[in-house]
Amino acid sequence: MPGQLFNQLTIVGCGLIGSSIVRAARVHGLVGRIVVADPSEFVRARVAELGLADRVTGDISDGVTGSDLVIFAVPVLAMGEAMAAAAGHLAPGAIVSDVGSVKGTVGDALMAHAPDNVFVIPGHPIAGTEHSGPDAGFAELFDGRWTILTPLPNDNPAYAEAVAKLSAFWRGCGAQVEVMDAAHHDLVLAITSHLPHLIAYNIVGTASDLEGVTEGEVMKYSAGGFRDFTRIAASDPTMWRDIFVANKDAVLEVLGRFTEDLQALSRAIRWGEADKLHELFTRTRAIRRGVIALGQESAEPNFGRDRGKH
Ligand code: NAP
């Protein structure tokens, strides 16, 4: 265990991810003090009742003052505005990061407002659930999961040190850390997370619009496969709206490829090409086994709840 790494952590936006970070940082003794800044009165009241922070404020500029680690955990399209509010009040030398599910446009939005004397290091923990808000967080959320950091081009050795320190923080929270460039992150997440969510939103929408099958029947017989899509399609609408707006190019790229493959499948079904179907289903089964072998399956037996990864 690394012990205390930062004197004061500020989390801006204390929902599922923000509150999980403060819980993990506290449990593992990674920071001296914790400040939460959140514009929502309801969230601030719950953070105070749950005893998650040493100080809670609705004012971002006040909240980031004096912190050597600031993490923005707000919806993707709110990152730039949150950084703009913080910018004039960040301590020189502070590490400033985020947890947004898209990295290219978010990195640009952060940099558009960042002062020169802080270290901006975008990040994304690939861990989550379909629940939102400060009550939904838990300290073990990041255990064994991956956090991807997408450092910006910067030759300064002090920047590399800051990346190493932020990596140590995430490892202290239980995560494994990988570094990659933002464009690659956005392509990988488009296929592993964003497209699966789009498919889930679409199939649940189609089922609810289908003539000849009642909504009651869809729910009653959901164990046939549909219910797994309903869990994903229950994810926060604001968060997912923002992700598709912010990762448009990569999502459209993988969606084009997916549509072609789906059409090929449809053709195989139409022409009774049973071998083709069997070959694909055999290949995909092996991928599922690989996911389980890597300990990244969505059901988390230790905590008795499902975990989606965004
Ligand atoms: P969440 O539970 O809804 O929490 C977001 C928090 O940010 C809420 O307290 C919200 O307050 C607050 N907020 C909203 N707009 C804000 C603004 N303009 N300025 C400051 N605070 C604002 O969401 P979450 O699931 O933790 O997601 C937060 C971030 O983590 C997103 O960028 C998401 O892409 C990323 N992420 C999510 C997951 C996941 O599985 N959920 C996984 C990895 C990364 P209100 O309640 O008043 O809106």
Short mmCIF file of C-alpha atoms and ligand atoms in Angstrom, two decimals:
data_model
loop_
_atom_site.label_atom_id
_atom_site.label_comp_id
_atom_site.label_asym_id
_atom_site.label_seq_id
_atom_site.Cartn_x
_atom_site.Cartn_y
_atom_site.Cartn_z
CA MET A 1 0.00 0.00 0.00
CA PRO A 2 1.40 3.38 -0.97
CA GLY A 3 0.21 5.37 2.12
CA GLN A 4 -0.72 9.03 1.83
CA LEU A 5 0.04 10.40 -1.65
CA PHE A 6 -1.78 13.75 -1.62
CA ASN A 7 -2.53 16.31 1.08
CA GLN A 8 -5.96 17.25 -0.21
CA LEU A 9 -8.22 15.65 -2.82
CA THR A 10 -11.11 17.55 -4.36
CA ILE A 11 -13.80 15.60 -6.19
CA VAL A 12 -15.99 17.72 -8.42
CA GLY A 13 -19.29 15.84 -8.91
CA CYS A 14 -19.90 13.26 -6.19
CA GLY A 15 -22.08 10.65 -7.93
CA LEU A 16 -21.39 6.94 -8.41
CA ILE A 17 -17.79 7.35 -9.56
CA GLY A 18 -16.86 10.43 -7.49
CA SER A 19 -18.21 8.93 -4.27
CA SER A 20 -16.48 5.60 -4.99
CA ILE A 21 -13.16 7.45 -5.37
CA VAL A 22 -13.57 9.29 -2.06
CA ARG A 23 -14.54 6.07 -0.31
CA ALA A 24 -11.55 4.16 -1.77
CA ALA A 25 -9.14 7.05 -1.07
CA ARG A 26 -10.32 7.14 2.55
CA VAL A 27 -10.27 3.38 3.11
CA HIS A 28 -6.74 3.09 1.69
CA GLY A 29 -5.40 6.26 3.40
CA LEU A 30 -4.30 7.82 0.08
CA VAL A 31 -5.12 11.44 0.92
CA GLY A 32 -5.02 13.70 3.99
CA ARG A 33 -8.27 15.61 3.45
CA ILE A 34 -11.23 15.22 1.11
CA VAL A 35 -13.28 18.11 -0.31
CA VAL A 36 -16.40 17.54 -2.40
CA ALA A 37 -17.74 20.21 -4.76
CA ASP A 38 -21.16 19.50 -6.26
CA PRO A 39 -23.79 21.95 -7.52
CA SER A 40 -26.64 19.71 -6.39
CA GLU A 41 -28.04 20.53 -2.95
CA PHE A 42 -29.40 16.98 -2.67
CA VAL A 43 -25.98 15.46 -3.42
CA ARG A 44 -24.26 17.78 -0.92
CA ALA A 45 -26.77 16.84 1.79
CA ARG A 46 -26.24 13.09 1.16
CA VAL A 47 -22.43 13.49 1.10
CA ALA A 48 -22.63 15.24 4.49
CA GLU A 49 -25.02 12.61 5.93
CA LEU A 50 -22.82 9.76 4.70
CA GLY A 51 -19.71 11.48 6.13
CA LEU A 52 -17.87 11.11 2.82
CA ALA A 53 -15.85 14.35 2.94
CA ASP A 54 -14.10 16.72 5.34
CA ARG A 55 -15.70 19.65 3.56
CA VAL A 56 -18.62 19.97 1.09
CA THR A 57 -19.30 23.02 -1.06
CA GLY A 58 -21.48 24.00 -3.99
CA ASP A 59 -18.81 26.33 -5.34
CA ILE A 60 -16.22 24.62 -7.56
CA SER A 61 -13.68 27.46 -7.30
CA ASP A 62 -13.84 27.32 -3.50
CA GLY A 63 -13.73 23.51 -3.54
CA VAL A 64 -10.51 23.17 -5.56
CA THR A 65 -8.57 25.80 -3.58
CA GLY A 66 -5.50 24.32 -1.89
CA SER A 67 -5.87 20.80 -3.34
CA ASP A 68 -2.92 18.95 -4.86
CA LEU A 69 -5.25 16.45 -6.58
CA VAL A 70 -8.48 17.50 -8.31
CA ILE A 71 -10.66 14.95 -10.12
CA PHE A 72 -13.67 15.96 -12.21
CA ALA A 73 -16.36 13.26 -12.02
CA VAL A 74 -19.20 15.09 -13.77
CA PRO A 75 -20.97 14.09 -17.02
CA VAL A 76 -18.69 14.23 -20.07
CA LEU A 77 -20.20 17.37 -21.61
CA ALA A 78 -19.97 19.23 -18.28
CA MET A 79 -16.16 18.77 -17.95
CA GLY A 80 -15.12 21.96 -19.78
CA GLU A 81 -17.50 24.15 -17.81
CA ALA A 82 -16.34 22.59 -14.51
CA MET A 83 -12.67 23.18 -15.44
CA ALA A 84 -13.48 26.79 -16.41
CA ALA A 85 -14.99 27.35 -12.96
CA ALA A 86 -11.94 25.78 -11.26
CA ALA A 87 -9.17 27.23 -13.44
CA GLY A 88 -8.33 30.46 -11.62
CA HIS A 89 -8.25 28.72 -8.23
CA LEU A 90 -6.12 25.63 -8.85
CA ALA A 91 -2.94 25.38 -6.78
CA PRO A 92 0.29 25.61 -8.83
CA GLY A 93 1.63 22.09 -9.41
CA ALA A 94 -1.75 20.43 -8.74
CA ILE A 95 -2.60 17.24 -10.63
CA VAL A 96 -5.94 17.72 -12.40
CA SER A 97 -7.71 14.67 -13.81
CA ASP A 98 -11.16 13.39 -14.71
CA VAL A 99 -13.04 10.10 -15.03
CA GLY A 100 -15.02 10.79 -18.23
CA SER A 101 -15.90 7.83 -20.44
CA VAL A 102 -14.61 9.65 -23.55
CA LYS A 103 -11.05 10.98 -23.64
CA GLY A 104 -10.33 12.93 -26.87
CA THR A 105 -12.98 15.64 -26.64
CA VAL A 106 -12.79 15.72 -22.83
CA GLY A 107 -9.00 16.26 -22.89
CA ASP A 108 -9.55 19.15 -25.34
CA ALA A 109 -12.29 20.65 -23.14
CA LEU A 110 -10.07 20.46 -20.03
CA MET A 111 -7.06 21.96 -21.83
CA ALA A 112 -9.14 24.81 -23.27
CA HIS A 113 -9.45 26.26 -19.75
CA ALA A 114 -6.45 24.85 -17.85
CA PRO A 115 -3.77 27.20 -16.53
CA ASP A 116 -0.16 26.40 -17.53
CA ASN A 117 1.07 25.66 -14.03
CA VAL A 118 -0.98 22.49 -13.32
CA PHE A 119 -0.60 18.92 -14.63
CA VAL A 120 -3.69 17.88 -16.60
CA ILE A 121 -3.88 14.08 -16.98
CA PRO A 122 -7.19 12.74 -18.37
CA GLY A 123 -8.29 9.35 -17.03
CA HIS A 124 -11.08 6.78 -17.16
CA PRO A 125 -11.75 3.99 -14.65
CA ILE A 126 -13.36 1.10 -16.55
CA ALA A 127 -15.67 0.25 -13.67
CA GLY A 128 -19.21 1.17 -12.87
CA THR A 129 -22.79 0.07 -12.41
CA GLU A 130 -26.11 1.19 -13.89
CA HIS A 131 -26.78 3.15 -10.66
CA SER A 132 -26.10 6.87 -10.03
CA GLY A 133 -25.56 9.24 -7.14
CA PRO A 134 -23.50 9.29 -3.92
CA ASP A 135 -25.41 6.40 -2.33
CA ALA A 136 -24.52 4.10 -5.23
CA GLY A 137 -20.74 4.32 -4.74
CA PHE A 138 -18.59 1.81 -2.86
CA ALA A 139 -14.89 1.60 -2.01
CA GLU A 140 -14.32 -1.71 -3.82
CA LEU A 141 -15.67 -0.52 -7.20
CA PHE A 142 -12.19 -0.29 -8.74
CA ASP A 143 -10.76 -3.53 -7.32
CA GLY A 144 -9.10 -5.50 -10.11
CA ARG A 145 -10.57 -3.20 -12.80
CA TRP A 146 -8.53 -1.11 -15.23
CA THR A 147 -8.05 2.64 -15.12
CA ILE A 148 -6.81 4.09 -18.41
CA LEU A 149 -4.78 7.31 -18.30
CA THR A 150 -4.39 9.31 -21.52
CA PRO A 151 -1.55 11.78 -20.81
CA LEU A 152 -1.22 14.78 -23.10
CA PRO A 153 1.90 15.36 -25.20
CA ASN A 154 4.37 16.86 -22.69
CA ASP A 155 8.17 16.32 -22.51
CA ASN A 156 8.55 17.88 -19.08
CA PRO A 157 9.98 15.23 -16.67
CA ALA A 158 7.76 16.74 -13.94
CA TYR A 159 4.73 15.75 -16.06
CA ALA A 160 5.96 12.15 -16.23
CA GLU A 161 6.34 12.22 -12.43
CA ALA A 162 2.77 13.48 -12.11
CA VAL A 163 1.53 10.62 -14.32
CA ALA A 164 3.42 8.15 -12.11
CA LYS A 165 1.88 9.69 -8.97
CA LEU A 166 -1.66 9.57 -10.38
CA SER A 167 -1.05 5.94 -11.44
CA ALA A 168 0.01 5.16 -7.86
CA PHE A 169 -3.22 6.78 -6.62
CA TRP A 170 -5.36 4.56 -8.86
CA ARG A 171 -3.39 1.45 -7.91
CA GLY A 172 -3.94 2.47 -4.28
CA CYS A 173 -7.70 2.49 -5.05
CA GLY A 174 -7.37 -1.17 -6.16
CA ALA A 175 -7.20 -0.61 -9.93
CA GLN A 176 -4.69 -1.71 -12.53
CA VAL A 177 -3.39 1.15 -14.67
CA GLU A 178 -2.80 1.36 -18.41
CA VAL A 179 -1.53 4.39 -20.35
CA MET A 180 -2.61 4.99 -23.97
CA ASP A 181 -3.41 7.84 -26.32
CA ALA A 182 -6.88 9.33 -26.26
CA ALA A 183 -7.86 8.39 -29.82
CA HIS A 184 -7.04 4.73 -29.20
CA HIS A 185 -8.96 4.80 -25.90
CA ASP A 186 -12.02 6.18 -27.67
CA LEU A 187 -11.92 3.48 -30.37
CA VAL A 188 -11.42 0.64 -27.86
CA LEU A 189 -14.26 1.93 -25.66
CA ALA A 190 -16.52 2.49 -28.68
CA ILE A 191 -16.49 -1.27 -29.35
CA THR A 192 -16.25 -2.59 -25.77
CA SER A 193 -18.72 -0.23 -24.11
CA HIS A 194 -20.41 2.41 -26.23
CA LEU A 195 -21.71 0.14 -29.01
CA PRO A 196 -23.00 -2.50 -26.55
CA HIS A 197 -24.96 0.25 -24.78
CA LEU A 198 -26.35 1.52 -28.08
CA ILE A 199 -27.45 -2.01 -29.00
CA ALA A 200 -29.08 -2.45 -25.59
CA TYR A 201 -30.92 0.88 -25.81
CA ASN A 202 -32.05 -0.05 -29.31
CA ILE A 203 -33.22 -3.60 -28.61
CA VAL A 204 -35.17 -2.56 -25.51
CA GLY A 205 -36.74 0.28 -27.53
CA THR A 206 -37.62 -2.10 -30.39
CA ALA A 207 -39.17 -4.63 -28.01
CA SER A 208 -41.34 -1.98 -26.40
CA ASP A 209 -42.57 -0.80 -29.84
CA LEU A 210 -43.17 -4.26 -31.32
CA GLU A 211 -46.70 -4.88 -32.50
CA GLY A 212 -48.06 -8.35 -31.79
CA VAL A 213 -45.94 -8.86 -28.64
CA THR A 214 -47.19 -7.17 -25.48
CA GLU A 215 -44.90 -5.34 -23.05
CA GLY A 216 -46.12 -7.80 -20.38
CA GLU A 217 -44.86 -10.72 -22.47
CA VAL A 218 -41.50 -9.04 -23.08
CA MET A 219 -40.98 -8.71 -19.33
CA LYS A 220 -42.46 -12.11 -18.42
CA TYR A 221 -40.24 -14.05 -20.82
CA SER A 222 -37.15 -11.81 -20.43
CA ALA A 223 -34.97 -14.64 -19.06
CA GLY A 224 -34.50 -15.74 -22.68
CA GLY A 225 -31.73 -13.12 -23.03
CA PHE A 226 -33.61 -9.82 -23.04
CA ARG A 227 -33.15 -9.11 -19.34
CA ASP A 228 -29.35 -8.74 -19.71
CA PHE A 229 -29.98 -5.94 -22.21
CA THR A 230 -32.48 -4.25 -19.86
CA ARG A 231 -29.78 -3.92 -17.18
CA ILE A 232 -27.46 -2.10 -19.57
CA ALA A 233 -30.34 -0.04 -21.00
CA ALA A 234 -31.15 1.17 -17.47
CA SER A 235 -27.88 3.19 -17.39
CA ASP A 236 -28.03 6.93 -16.73
CA PRO A 237 -29.60 8.78 -19.71
CA THR A 238 -27.56 12.01 -19.25
CA MET A 239 -24.27 10.18 -19.02
CA TRP A 240 -24.97 8.12 -22.16
CA ARG A 241 -26.35 11.02 -24.17
CA ASP A 242 -23.07 12.82 -23.46
CA ILE A 243 -20.94 9.81 -24.41
CA PHE A 244 -22.53 9.44 -27.86
CA VAL A 245 -22.26 13.17 -28.54
CA ALA A 246 -18.62 13.29 -27.39
CA ASN A 247 -17.41 10.07 -29.08
CA LYS A 248 -19.33 10.47 -32.34
CA ASP A 249 -16.52 9.58 -34.78
CA ALA A 250 -15.32 6.37 -33.12
CA VAL A 251 -18.88 5.18 -32.45
CA LEU A 252 -19.90 5.75 -36.07
CA GLU A 253 -16.79 3.88 -37.24
CA VAL A 254 -17.54 0.74 -35.20
CA LEU A 255 -21.28 1.04 -35.87
CA GLY A 256 -20.58 0.92 -39.64
CA ARG A 257 -18.54 -2.23 -39.21
CA PHE A 258 -21.18 -3.77 -36.92
CA THR A 259 -23.98 -3.06 -39.40
CA GLU A 260 -22.04 -4.79 -42.20
CA ASP A 261 -21.47 -7.86 -40.02
CA LEU A 262 -25.14 -7.90 -38.99
CA GLN A 263 -26.19 -7.83 -42.62
CA ALA A 264 -23.88 -10.77 -43.35
CA LEU A 265 -25.51 -12.67 -40.46
CA SER A 266 -28.96 -11.85 -41.75
CA ARG A 267 -27.93 -13.24 -45.15
CA ALA A 268 -26.56 -16.42 -43.54
CA ILE A 269 -29.89 -16.95 -41.76
CA ARG A 270 -31.91 -16.25 -44.93
CA TRP A 271 -29.89 -18.81 -46.96
CA GLY A 272 -29.73 -21.38 -44.19
CA GLU A 273 -25.92 -21.20 -43.94
CA ALA A 274 -25.80 -23.17 -40.70
CA ASP A 275 -22.02 -23.73 -40.76
CA LYS A 276 -21.37 -20.00 -40.96
CA LEU A 277 -23.56 -19.39 -37.92
CA HIS A 278 -21.96 -22.24 -35.98
CA GLU A 279 -18.45 -21.01 -36.78
CA LEU A 280 -19.24 -17.48 -35.48
CA PHE A 281 -20.99 -18.72 -32.32
CA THR A 282 -18.01 -20.98 -31.56
CA ARG A 283 -15.58 -18.07 -31.96
CA THR A 284 -17.63 -15.75 -29.71
CA ARG A 285 -17.87 -18.41 -27.00
CA ALA A 286 -14.08 -18.44 -26.79
CA ILE A 287 -14.07 -14.66 -26.26
CA ARG A 288 -16.49 -15.02 -23.32
CA ARG A 289 -14.13 -17.60 -21.79
CA GLY A 290 -11.26 -15.13 -22.23
CA VAL A 291 -13.20 -12.38 -20.42
CA ILE A 292 -13.88 -14.73 -17.49
CA ALA A 293 -10.26 -15.89 -17.40
CA LEU A 294 -9.16 -12.24 -17.09
CA GLY A 295 -11.55 -11.69 -14.15
CA GLN A 296 -13.49 -9.01 -16.09
CA GLU A 297 -16.93 -10.64 -16.25
CA SER A 298 -19.77 -8.27 -15.35
CA ALA A 299 -21.27 -10.21 -12.44
CA GLU A 300 -19.25 -9.53 -9.29
CA PRO A 301 -19.89 -12.40 -6.88
CA ASN A 302 -18.18 -10.70 -3.91
CA PHE A 303 -20.61 -7.82 -3.75
CA GLY A 304 -23.75 -9.44 -5.07
CA ARG A 305 -24.41 -6.79 -7.69
CA ASP A 306 -23.97 -6.41 -11.40
CA ARG A 307 -21.29 -4.10 -12.70
CA GLY A 308 -21.31 -2.62 -16.15
CA LYS A 309 -18.06 -1.12 -17.43
CA HIS A 310 -18.10 2.12 -19.30
P1 NAP B 1 -23.56 10.44 -11.49
O1 NAP B 1 -23.71 9.37 -10.46
O2 NAP B 1 -24.77 10.98 -12.16
O3 NAP B 1 -22.73 11.64 -10.86
C1 NAP B 1 -22.44 12.84 -11.54
C2 NAP B 1 -22.38 13.96 -10.51
O4 NAP B 1 -21.96 15.18 -11.15
C3 NAP B 1 -23.74 14.24 -9.87
O5 NAP B 1 -23.57 14.51 -8.50
C4 NAP B 1 -24.19 15.47 -10.64
O6 NAP B 1 -25.12 16.27 -9.92
C5 NAP B 1 -22.89 16.20 -10.82
N1 NAP B 1 -22.95 17.18 -11.90
C6 NAP B 1 -23.74 17.18 -13.00
N2 NAP B 1 -23.47 18.25 -13.78
C7 NAP B 1 -22.50 18.94 -13.14
C8 NAP B 1 -21.80 20.14 -13.42
N3 NAP B 1 -22.08 20.86 -14.53
N4 NAP B 1 -20.85 20.57 -12.57
C9 NAP B 1 -20.57 19.88 -11.45
N5 NAP B 1 -21.22 18.71 -11.11
C10 NAP B 1 -22.16 18.26 -11.95
O7 NAP B 1 -22.58 9.97 -12.68
P2 NAP B 1 -21.37 8.92 -12.65
O8 NAP B 1 -21.86 7.60 -13.09
O9 NAP B 1 -20.60 9.04 -11.38
O10 NAP B 1 -20.51 9.51 -13.88
C11 NAP B 1 -19.61 10.59 -13.70
C12 NAP B 1 -18.55 10.54 -14.79
O11 NAP B 1 -17.90 9.27 -14.72
C13 NAP B 1 -19.08 10.67 -16.22
O12 NAP B 1 -18.22 11.51 -16.94
C14 NAP B 1 -19.04 9.26 -16.76
O13 NAP B 1 -18.79 9.27 -18.16
C15 NAP B 1 -17.87 8.67 -15.99
N6 NAP B 1 -17.91 7.22 -15.78
C16 NAP B 1 -19.06 6.61 -15.40
C17 NAP B 1 -19.06 5.25 -15.19
C18 NAP B 1 -20.33 4.52 -14.77
O14 NAP B 1 -20.39 3.32 -14.87
N7 NAP B 1 -21.33 5.20 -14.28
C19 NAP B 1 -17.90 4.51 -15.35
C20 NAP B 1 -16.71 5.18 -15.69
C21 NAP B 1 -16.73 6.54 -15.90
P3 NAP B 1 -26.71 16.08 -10.29
O15 NAP B 1 -27.13 14.86 -9.60
O16 NAP B 1 -27.34 17.32 -9.75
O17 NAP B 1 -26.81 16.02 -11.78
#
